[in-house]
């Protein structure tokens, strides 16, 4: 198939050929020709079949191949290929019928591929294609689509979900971050989502501790992930000296705050976690 044929059908001329290989194909069974109709020098052939338990019907346009040879031969008058317009959010890597693909390998932008942009992929029609994600960070059950019409555009949207292991790692990183914040012996720990304000002077450096760590969750957010607001509690011990009479009193108080954050997946597959939040 050439780019002109794709463009004439209203399909992207830059569609990747990565899936046009045996490793990405499922076997069709029970194939039966149910109709043949001549249309000028072309013949329309209708075939029924079963693809992975799904019944399908596809009509092909064929014509005699007059390039030579003793035996009569036929060729496709209209390409049997279709274009899967695949969007996979939450992962740069995915598998089609078990064949592993990286977006940067099939995108025309290569290493600069936009993770949120749909990928045009040439596929054989008819064919059943199951798209799945299974990485350390994200996974999803297979999403199956039957390509049963030549030169058709097939939109497929897949949203990966965070794995239990990934959520556990994020929870650990958030707890480590907050514990490091609590090591700062100041009223307003730098870059941290909690603090304490006094109107008088402090008599000694305050002591912080985290008495209630947040229960972190992770949700999809475009090409990356987001940590929704989660409640947490810090505790401060500080001696405060009155500016009026010089008396000292000890304040022991729980300080509620909220934690959230953004997670970006780096090109090497690791994750960059930016933790934020605010005092309640």
mmCIF file with all atom_site columns, C-alpha atoms in Angstrom, residues 14-25 81-84 86 94-108 119-124 129:
data_model
loop_
_atom_site.group_PDB
_atom_site.id
_atom_site.type_symbol
_atom_site.label_atom_id
_atom_site.label_alt_id
_atom_site.label_comp_id
_atom_site.label_asym_id
_atom_site.label_entity_id
_atom_site.label_seq_id
_atom_site.pdbx_PDB_ins_code
_atom_site.Cartn_x
_atom_site.Cartn_y
_atom_site.Cartn_z
_atom_site.occupancy
_atom_site.B_iso_or_equiv
_atom_site.pdbx_formal_charge
_atom_site.auth_seq_id
_atom_site.auth_comp_id
_atom_site.auth_asym_id
_atom_site.auth_atom_id
_atom_site.pdbx_PDB_model_num
ATOM 1  C CA . UNK A 1 14  ? 2.556  7.990   7.863  1.00 0.00 ? 14  UNK A CA 1
ATOM 2  C CA . UNK A 1 15  ? 0.975  4.891   9.455  1.00 0.00 ? 15  UNK A CA 1
ATOM 3  C CA . UNK A 1 16  ? 3.586  2.501   10.835 1.00 0.00 ? 16  UNK A CA 1
ATOM 4  C CA . UNK A 1 17  ? 4.078  -0.992  9.391  1.00 0.00 ? 17  UNK A CA 1
ATOM 5  C CA . UNK A 1 18  ? 5.283  -2.400  12.736 1.00 0.00 ? 18  UNK A CA 1
ATOM 6  C CA . UNK A 1 19  ? 2.257  -4.706  13.149 1.00 0.00 ? 19  UNK A CA 1
ATOM 7  C CA . UNK A 1 20  ? 2.470  -6.185  9.636  1.00 0.00 ? 20  UNK A CA 1
ATOM 8  C CA . UNK A 1 21  ? 4.353  -9.240  10.864 1.00 0.00 ? 21  UNK A CA 1
ATOM 9  C CA . UNK A 1 22  ? 3.420  -12.788 11.944 1.00 0.00 ? 22  UNK A CA 1
ATOM 10 C CA . UNK A 1 23  ? 4.210  -12.084 15.620 1.00 0.00 ? 23  UNK A CA 1
ATOM 11 C CA . UNK A 1 24  ? 1.306  -9.650  15.905 1.00 0.00 ? 24  UNK A CA 1
ATOM 12 C CA . UNK A 1 25  ? -1.347 -11.725 14.123 1.00 0.00 ? 25  UNK A CA 1
ATOM 13 C CA . UNK A 1 81  ? -5.074 -3.124  5.167  1.00 0.00 ? 81  UNK A CA 1
ATOM 14 C CA . UNK A 1 82  ? -6.706 -0.848  7.737  1.00 0.00 ? 82  UNK A CA 1
ATOM 15 C CA . UNK A 1 83  ? -5.291 1.730   10.159 1.00 0.00 ? 83  UNK A CA 1
ATOM 16 C CA . UNK A 1 84  ? -5.581 1.324   13.898 1.00 0.00 ? 84  UNK A CA 1
ATOM 17 C CA . UNK A 1 86  ? -4.197 3.724   18.908 1.00 0.00 ? 86  UNK A CA 1
ATOM 18 C CA . UNK A 1 94  ? 2.326  -1.736  25.131 1.00 0.00 ? 94  UNK A CA 1
ATOM 19 C CA . UNK A 1 95  ? 1.751  -5.079  23.440 1.00 0.00 ? 95  UNK A CA 1
ATOM 20 C CA . UNK A 1 96  ? -0.461 -5.998  20.492 1.00 0.00 ? 96  UNK A CA 1
ATOM 21 C CA . UNK A 1 97  ? -1.367 -9.686  20.476 1.00 0.00 ? 97  UNK A CA 1
ATOM 22 C CA . UNK A 1 98  ? 1.682  -10.200 22.696 1.00 0.00 ? 98  UNK A CA 1
ATOM 23 C CA . UNK A 1 99  ? 4.057  -8.322  20.366 1.00 0.00 ? 99  UNK A CA 1
ATOM 24 C CA . UNK A 1 100 ? 5.867  -5.625  22.387 1.00 0.00 ? 100 UNK A CA 1
ATOM 25 C CA . UNK A 1 101 ? 5.858  -2.077  21.000 1.00 0.00 ? 101 UNK A CA 1
ATOM 26 C CA . UNK A 1 102 ? 7.388  1.192   22.227 1.00 0.00 ? 102 UNK A CA 1
ATOM 27 C CA . UNK A 1 103 ? 5.704  4.396   21.041 1.00 0.00 ? 103 UNK A CA 1
ATOM 28 C CA . UNK A 1 104 ? 9.085  5.898   20.190 1.00 0.00 ? 104 UNK A CA 1
ATOM 29 C CA . UNK A 1 105 ? 9.780  3.003   17.823 1.00 0.00 ? 105 UNK A CA 1
ATOM 30 C CA . UNK A 1 106 ? 6.642  3.485   15.726 1.00 0.00 ? 106 UNK A CA 1
ATOM 31 C CA . UNK A 1 107 ? 6.033  7.246   15.916 1.00 0.00 ? 107 UNK A CA 1
ATOM 32 C CA . UNK A 1 108 ? 7.324  9.443   13.103 1.00 0.00 ? 108 UNK A CA 1
ATOM 33 C CA . UNK A 1 119 ? -0.390 6.276   16.845 1.00 0.00 ? 119 UNK A CA 1
ATOM 34 C CA . UNK A 1 120 ? -1.523 5.250   13.326 1.00 0.00 ? 120 UNK A CA 1
ATOM 35 C CA . UNK A 1 121 ? -0.648 1.576   12.827 1.00 0.00 ? 121 UNK A CA 1
ATOM 36 C CA . UNK A 1 122 ? -1.292 -0.450  9.691  1.00 0.00 ? 122 UNK A CA 1
ATOM 37 C CA . UNK A 1 123 ? -3.100 -3.748  10.389 1.00 0.00 ? 123 UNK A CA 1
ATOM 38 C CA . UNK A 1 124 ? -4.346 -6.592  8.262  1.00 0.00 ? 124 UNK A CA 1
ATOM 39 C CA . UNK A 1 129 ? -5.983 -7.257  17.803 1.00 0.00 ? 129 UNK A CA 1
#
